[in-house]
Coordinates of C-alpha atoms and ligand atoms in Angstrom, one line a residue:
X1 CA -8.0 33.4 18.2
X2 CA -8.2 33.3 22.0
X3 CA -11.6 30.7 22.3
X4 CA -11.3 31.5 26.3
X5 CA -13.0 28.8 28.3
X6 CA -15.0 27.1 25.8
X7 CA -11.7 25.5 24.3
X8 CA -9.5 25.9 26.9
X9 CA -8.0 22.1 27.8
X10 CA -10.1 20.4 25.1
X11 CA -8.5 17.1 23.5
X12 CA -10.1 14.6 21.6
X13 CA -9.9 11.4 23.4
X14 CA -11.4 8.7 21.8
X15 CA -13.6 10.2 19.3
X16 CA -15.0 13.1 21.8
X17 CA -13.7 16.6 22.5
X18 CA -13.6 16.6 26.6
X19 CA -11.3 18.6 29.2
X20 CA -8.1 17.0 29.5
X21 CA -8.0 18.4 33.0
X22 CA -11.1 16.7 34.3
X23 CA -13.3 14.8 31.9
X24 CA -11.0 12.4 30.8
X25 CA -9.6 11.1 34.2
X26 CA -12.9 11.0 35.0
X27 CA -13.6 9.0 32.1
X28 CA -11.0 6.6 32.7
X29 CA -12.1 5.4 36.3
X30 CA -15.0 5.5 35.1
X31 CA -14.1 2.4 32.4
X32 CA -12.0 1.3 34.5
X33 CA -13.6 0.9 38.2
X34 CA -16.7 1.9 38.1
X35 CA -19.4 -1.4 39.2
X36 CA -22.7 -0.6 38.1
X37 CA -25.8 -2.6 39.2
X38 CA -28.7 -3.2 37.5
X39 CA -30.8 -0.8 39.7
X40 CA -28.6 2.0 38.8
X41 CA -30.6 4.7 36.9
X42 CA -28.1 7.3 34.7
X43 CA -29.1 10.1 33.1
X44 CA -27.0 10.9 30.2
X45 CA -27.0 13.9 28.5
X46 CA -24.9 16.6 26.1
X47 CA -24.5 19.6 27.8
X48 CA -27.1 22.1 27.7
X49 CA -29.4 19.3 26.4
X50 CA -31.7 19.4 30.1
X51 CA -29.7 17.8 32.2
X52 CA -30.9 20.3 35.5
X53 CA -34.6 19.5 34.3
X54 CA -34.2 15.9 34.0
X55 CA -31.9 15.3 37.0
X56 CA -35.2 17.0 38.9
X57 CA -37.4 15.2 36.7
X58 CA -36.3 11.6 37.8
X59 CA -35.5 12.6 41.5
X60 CA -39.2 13.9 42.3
X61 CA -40.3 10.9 40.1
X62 CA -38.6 8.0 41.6
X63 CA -38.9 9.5 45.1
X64 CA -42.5 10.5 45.2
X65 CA -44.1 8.7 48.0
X66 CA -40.5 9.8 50.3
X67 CA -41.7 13.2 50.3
X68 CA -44.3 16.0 50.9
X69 CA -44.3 18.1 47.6
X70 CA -44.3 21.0 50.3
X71 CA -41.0 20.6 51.8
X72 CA -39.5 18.8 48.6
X73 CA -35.8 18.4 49.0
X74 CA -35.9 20.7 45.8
X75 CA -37.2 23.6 47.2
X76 CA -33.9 23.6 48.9
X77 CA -31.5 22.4 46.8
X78 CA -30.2 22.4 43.5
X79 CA -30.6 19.9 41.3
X80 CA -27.0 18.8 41.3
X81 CA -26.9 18.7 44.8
X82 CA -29.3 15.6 44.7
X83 CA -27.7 13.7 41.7
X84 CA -23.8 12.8 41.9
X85 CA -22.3 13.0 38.5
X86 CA -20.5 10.4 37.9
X87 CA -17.4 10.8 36.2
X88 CA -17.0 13.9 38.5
X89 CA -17.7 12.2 41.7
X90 CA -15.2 9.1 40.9
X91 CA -12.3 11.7 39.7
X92 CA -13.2 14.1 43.3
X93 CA -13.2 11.4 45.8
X94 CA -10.1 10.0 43.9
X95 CA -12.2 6.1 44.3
X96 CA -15.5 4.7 44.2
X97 CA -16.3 4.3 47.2
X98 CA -18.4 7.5 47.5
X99 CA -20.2 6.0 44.7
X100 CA -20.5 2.8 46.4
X101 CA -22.0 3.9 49.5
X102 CA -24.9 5.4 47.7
X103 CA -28.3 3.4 48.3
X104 CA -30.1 2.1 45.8
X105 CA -31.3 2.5 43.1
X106 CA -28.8 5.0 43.0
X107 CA -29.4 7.6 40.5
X108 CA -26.4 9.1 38.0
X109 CA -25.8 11.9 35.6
X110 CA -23.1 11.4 32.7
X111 CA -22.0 13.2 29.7
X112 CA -20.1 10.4 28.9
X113 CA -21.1 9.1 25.2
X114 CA -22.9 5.7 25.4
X115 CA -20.0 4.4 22.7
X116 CA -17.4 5.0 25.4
X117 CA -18.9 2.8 28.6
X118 CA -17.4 -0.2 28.5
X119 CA -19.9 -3.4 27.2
X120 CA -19.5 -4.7 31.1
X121 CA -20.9 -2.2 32.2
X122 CA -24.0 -2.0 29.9
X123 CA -24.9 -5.9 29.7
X124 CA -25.0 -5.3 34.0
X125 CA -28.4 -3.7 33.4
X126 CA -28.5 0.1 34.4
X127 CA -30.9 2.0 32.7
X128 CA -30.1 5.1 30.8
X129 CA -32.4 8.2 30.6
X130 CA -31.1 10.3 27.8
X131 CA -32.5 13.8 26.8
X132 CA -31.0 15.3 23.7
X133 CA -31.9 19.0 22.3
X134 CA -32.2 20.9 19.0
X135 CA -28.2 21.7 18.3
X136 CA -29.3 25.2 17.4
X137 CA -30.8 25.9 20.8
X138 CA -27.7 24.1 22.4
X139 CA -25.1 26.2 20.6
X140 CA -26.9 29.3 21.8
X141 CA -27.3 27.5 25.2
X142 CA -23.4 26.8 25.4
X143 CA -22.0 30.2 24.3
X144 CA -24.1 31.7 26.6
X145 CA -22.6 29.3 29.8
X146 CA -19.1 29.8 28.0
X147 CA -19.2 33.6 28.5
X148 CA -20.8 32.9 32.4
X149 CA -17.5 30.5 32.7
X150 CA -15.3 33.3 31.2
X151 CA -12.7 34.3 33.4
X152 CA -12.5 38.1 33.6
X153 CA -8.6 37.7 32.0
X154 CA -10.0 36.3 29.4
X155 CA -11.4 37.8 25.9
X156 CA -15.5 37.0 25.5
X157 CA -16.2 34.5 22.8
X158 CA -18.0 35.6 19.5
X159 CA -21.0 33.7 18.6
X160 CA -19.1 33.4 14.9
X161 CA -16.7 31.6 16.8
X162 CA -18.7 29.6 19.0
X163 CA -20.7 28.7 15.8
X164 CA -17.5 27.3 14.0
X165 CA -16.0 25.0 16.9
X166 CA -19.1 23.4 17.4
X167 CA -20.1 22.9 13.5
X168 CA -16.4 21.2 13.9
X169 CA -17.6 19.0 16.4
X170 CA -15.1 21.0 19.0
X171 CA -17.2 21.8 22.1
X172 CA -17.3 20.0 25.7
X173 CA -18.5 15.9 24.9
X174 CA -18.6 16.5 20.8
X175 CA -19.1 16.2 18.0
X176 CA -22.4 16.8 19.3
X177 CA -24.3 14.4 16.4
X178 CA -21.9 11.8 17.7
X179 CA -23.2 11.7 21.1
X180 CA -26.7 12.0 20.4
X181 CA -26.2 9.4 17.8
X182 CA -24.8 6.8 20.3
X183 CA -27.7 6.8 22.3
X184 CA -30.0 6.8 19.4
X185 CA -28.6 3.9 18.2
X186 CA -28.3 2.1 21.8
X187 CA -32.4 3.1 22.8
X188 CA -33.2 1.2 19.4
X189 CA -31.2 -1.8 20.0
X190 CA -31.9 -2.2 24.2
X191 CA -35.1 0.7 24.5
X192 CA -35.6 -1.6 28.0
X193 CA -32.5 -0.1 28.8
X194 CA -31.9 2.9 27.4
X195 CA -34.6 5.8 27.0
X196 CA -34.7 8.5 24.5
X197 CA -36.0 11.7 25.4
X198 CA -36.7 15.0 23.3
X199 CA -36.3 18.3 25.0
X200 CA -38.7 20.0 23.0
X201 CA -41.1 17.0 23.3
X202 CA -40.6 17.5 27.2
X203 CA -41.7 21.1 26.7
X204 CA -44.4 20.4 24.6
X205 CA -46.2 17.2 26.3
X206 CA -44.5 17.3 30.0
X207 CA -47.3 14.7 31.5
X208 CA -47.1 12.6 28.6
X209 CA -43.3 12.4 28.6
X210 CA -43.4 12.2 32.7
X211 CA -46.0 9.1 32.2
X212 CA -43.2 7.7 30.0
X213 CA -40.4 7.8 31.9
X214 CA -42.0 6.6 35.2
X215 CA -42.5 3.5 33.3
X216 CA -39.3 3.1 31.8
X217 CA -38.0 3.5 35.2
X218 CA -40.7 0.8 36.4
X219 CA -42.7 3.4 38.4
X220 CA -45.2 3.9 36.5
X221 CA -48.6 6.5 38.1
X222 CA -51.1 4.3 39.7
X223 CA -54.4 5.3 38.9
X224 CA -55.1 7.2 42.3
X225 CA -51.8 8.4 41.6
X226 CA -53.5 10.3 38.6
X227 CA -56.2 11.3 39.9
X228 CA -54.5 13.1 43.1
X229 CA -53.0 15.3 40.1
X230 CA -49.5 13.8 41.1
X231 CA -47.8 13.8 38.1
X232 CA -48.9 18.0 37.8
X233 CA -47.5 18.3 40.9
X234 CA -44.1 16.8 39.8
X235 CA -43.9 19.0 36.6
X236 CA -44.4 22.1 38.4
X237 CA -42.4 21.3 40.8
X238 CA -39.3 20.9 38.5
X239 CA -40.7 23.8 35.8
X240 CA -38.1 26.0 34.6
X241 CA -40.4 28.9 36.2
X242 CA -40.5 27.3 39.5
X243 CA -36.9 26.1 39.5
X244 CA -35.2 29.5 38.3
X245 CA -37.3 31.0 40.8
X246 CA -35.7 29.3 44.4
X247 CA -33.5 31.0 46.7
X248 CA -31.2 28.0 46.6
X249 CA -31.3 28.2 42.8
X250 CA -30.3 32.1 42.5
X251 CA -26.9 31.9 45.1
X252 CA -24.1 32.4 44.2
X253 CA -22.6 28.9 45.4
X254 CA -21.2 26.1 43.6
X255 CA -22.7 22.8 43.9
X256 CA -21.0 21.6 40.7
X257 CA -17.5 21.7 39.9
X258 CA -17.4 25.5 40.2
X259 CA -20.6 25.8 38.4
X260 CA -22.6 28.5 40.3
X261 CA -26.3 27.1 40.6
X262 CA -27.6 30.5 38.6
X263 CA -25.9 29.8 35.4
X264 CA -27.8 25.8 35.2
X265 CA -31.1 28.3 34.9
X266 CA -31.1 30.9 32.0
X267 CA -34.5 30.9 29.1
X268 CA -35.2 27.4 29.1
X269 CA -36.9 27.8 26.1
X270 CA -37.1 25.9 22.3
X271 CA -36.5 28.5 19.8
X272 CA -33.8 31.0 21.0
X273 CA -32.1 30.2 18.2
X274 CA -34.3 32.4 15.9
X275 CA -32.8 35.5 18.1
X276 CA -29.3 34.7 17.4
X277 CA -28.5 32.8 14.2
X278 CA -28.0 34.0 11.2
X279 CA -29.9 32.4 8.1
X280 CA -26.5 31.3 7.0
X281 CA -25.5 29.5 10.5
X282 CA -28.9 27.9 10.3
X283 CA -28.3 26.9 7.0
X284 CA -24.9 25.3 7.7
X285 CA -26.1 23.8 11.1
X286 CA -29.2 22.2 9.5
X287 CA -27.1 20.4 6.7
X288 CA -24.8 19.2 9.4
X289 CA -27.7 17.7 11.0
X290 CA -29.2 16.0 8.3
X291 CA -26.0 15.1 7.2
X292 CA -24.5 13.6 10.6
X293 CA -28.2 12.2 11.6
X294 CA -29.1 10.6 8.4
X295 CA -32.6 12.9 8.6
X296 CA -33.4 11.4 12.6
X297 CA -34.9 13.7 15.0
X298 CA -34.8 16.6 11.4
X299 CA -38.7 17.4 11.3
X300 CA -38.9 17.8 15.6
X301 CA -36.0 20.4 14.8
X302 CA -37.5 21.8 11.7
X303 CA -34.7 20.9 9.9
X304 CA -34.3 22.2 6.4
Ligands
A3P1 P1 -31.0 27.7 27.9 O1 -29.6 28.2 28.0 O2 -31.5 27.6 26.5 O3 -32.0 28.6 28.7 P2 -28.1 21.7 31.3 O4 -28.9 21.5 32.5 O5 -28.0 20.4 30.5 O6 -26.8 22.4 31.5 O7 -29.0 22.6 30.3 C1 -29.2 23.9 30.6 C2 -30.3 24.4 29.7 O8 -31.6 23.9 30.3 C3 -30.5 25.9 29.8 O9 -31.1 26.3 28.5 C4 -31.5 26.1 31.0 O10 -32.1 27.3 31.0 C5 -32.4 24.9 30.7 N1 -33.2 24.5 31.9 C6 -32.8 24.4 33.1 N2 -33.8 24.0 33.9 C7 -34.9 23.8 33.1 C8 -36.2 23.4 33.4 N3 -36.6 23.1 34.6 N4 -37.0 23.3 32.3 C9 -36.6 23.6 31.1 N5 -35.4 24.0 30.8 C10 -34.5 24.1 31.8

């Protein structure tokens, strides 16, 4: 069956499904040139996982006394625009010394799987933000971008099928378990280094998973801070309402590896799920789950 975009180029390269095209050259300069510093600050997710919130998130966190909330750089730009992804930026520029030039702290988005950066690189002392999502809400999340990506050539996708490929792992950066459990694992051994975040936690508690963050990233709100309302201020700011809702964010441009900056913005909701899976697909999804994550993360995803 023609899988259109969502397969199209996909090889597994060393344990992960990514596009032979891009991701894994990427990859390799990655592992192989890339010189991080301890100030670095890379936010690592699956796709679909958050990574538009988060790369907002972080930049109107880290930079909060640079700017006036408003004329916020993200009022007029998108998220992407403000965040070089890595393994994108070093395969582009062909070299690292785009990456190089950055000032720091610089500040990083990866898919890459924590497994797969080399131990150099993660003894050097960046710290990794990860955010990782209910795989139900993701698989409806992805099939929905794949048909967006769709070439107009090319046959749409069925859910059915969408649903298969990613139960097999096969989907842009899985086995999805696989990724999330390399972080897992990494934010236990190094949690100085490597934070754990929970989409639907994010939703739920935003302040209280702002507060977090800003002092994993050694920022944490001053009092006064707190008062002022300045952590409010950042969370609107980077709200799915207020985000979807820019001029920047609805044209029809491509800040992202011919991503148009609409299709990073679509419910940004927990729960879609429920209005597209079948009780059968939830019931195979949820014993993959418990399966692949030895019951981890199970009762935030009302796993069954
Ligand atoms: P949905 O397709 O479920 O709506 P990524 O940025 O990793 O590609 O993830 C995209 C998902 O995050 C989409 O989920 C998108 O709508 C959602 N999203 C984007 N911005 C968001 C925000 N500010 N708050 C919450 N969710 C957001």
């Amino acid at each position: 069956r023609d899988t259109g975009w969502w397969l199209s180029n996909l090889c597994q390269y060393q344990g992960f499904w990514l596009s032979s095209s891009h991701a894994i050259l990427g990859l390799m300069l990655v592992q192989d040139h890339f010189m991080s510093k301890p100030t670095d600050i890379i936010l690592a997710t699956s796709p679909k996982c958050g990574t538009t919130w988060l790369r907002a998130l972080i930049f109107a966190t880290i930079n909060r006394t640079s700017y006036d909330f408003a004329t916020h750089p993200l009022l007029t730009n998108n998220p992407q625009a403000l965040v070089p992804f890595l393994e994108g930026h070093i395969r582009v520029n062909d070299s690292t010394s785009f990456l190089e030039s950055l000032p720091s702290p610089r500040f990083l988005s990866t898919h890459i799987p924590y497994s797969l950066f080399p131990d150099s690189m993660k003894t050097s002392g960046p710290k990794f933000v990860y955010v990782c999502r209910n795989p139900k809400d993701v698989l409806v999340s992805k099939w929905k971008f794949a048909e967006k990506m769709r070439p107009k050539e090319m046959p749409p996708l069925s859910l059915q099928d969408a649903f298969e490929l990613f139960c097999n792992g096969v989907s842009h950066y899985g086995p999805f378990w696989d990724h999330v459990l390399s972080y897992w694992k990494a934010s236990l051994e190094t949690p100085e280094t490597v934070l754990f975040l929970i989409y639907e936690d994010m939703k739920r508690e935003p302040l209280v998973q702002v507060k977090r963050l800003a002092e994993f990233l050694g920022k944490p709100f001053s009092p006064e801070e707190e008062r002022e309302g300045v952590v409010q201020e950042i969370v609107r700011l980077c709200s799915f309402k207020n985000l979807s809702t820019l001029e920047v964010n609805k044209s029809i441009i491509s800040t992202e590896y011919f991503v148009q900056n609409p299709y990073f913005f679509r419910k940004g909701e927990v729960g879609d799920w429920e209005n597209h899976l079948t009780p059968e697909m939830v019931a195979r999804l949820d014993q993959i789950t418990k399966e692949k994550l030895e019951g981890i993360l199970c009762d935030k995803w009302k796993v069954r």
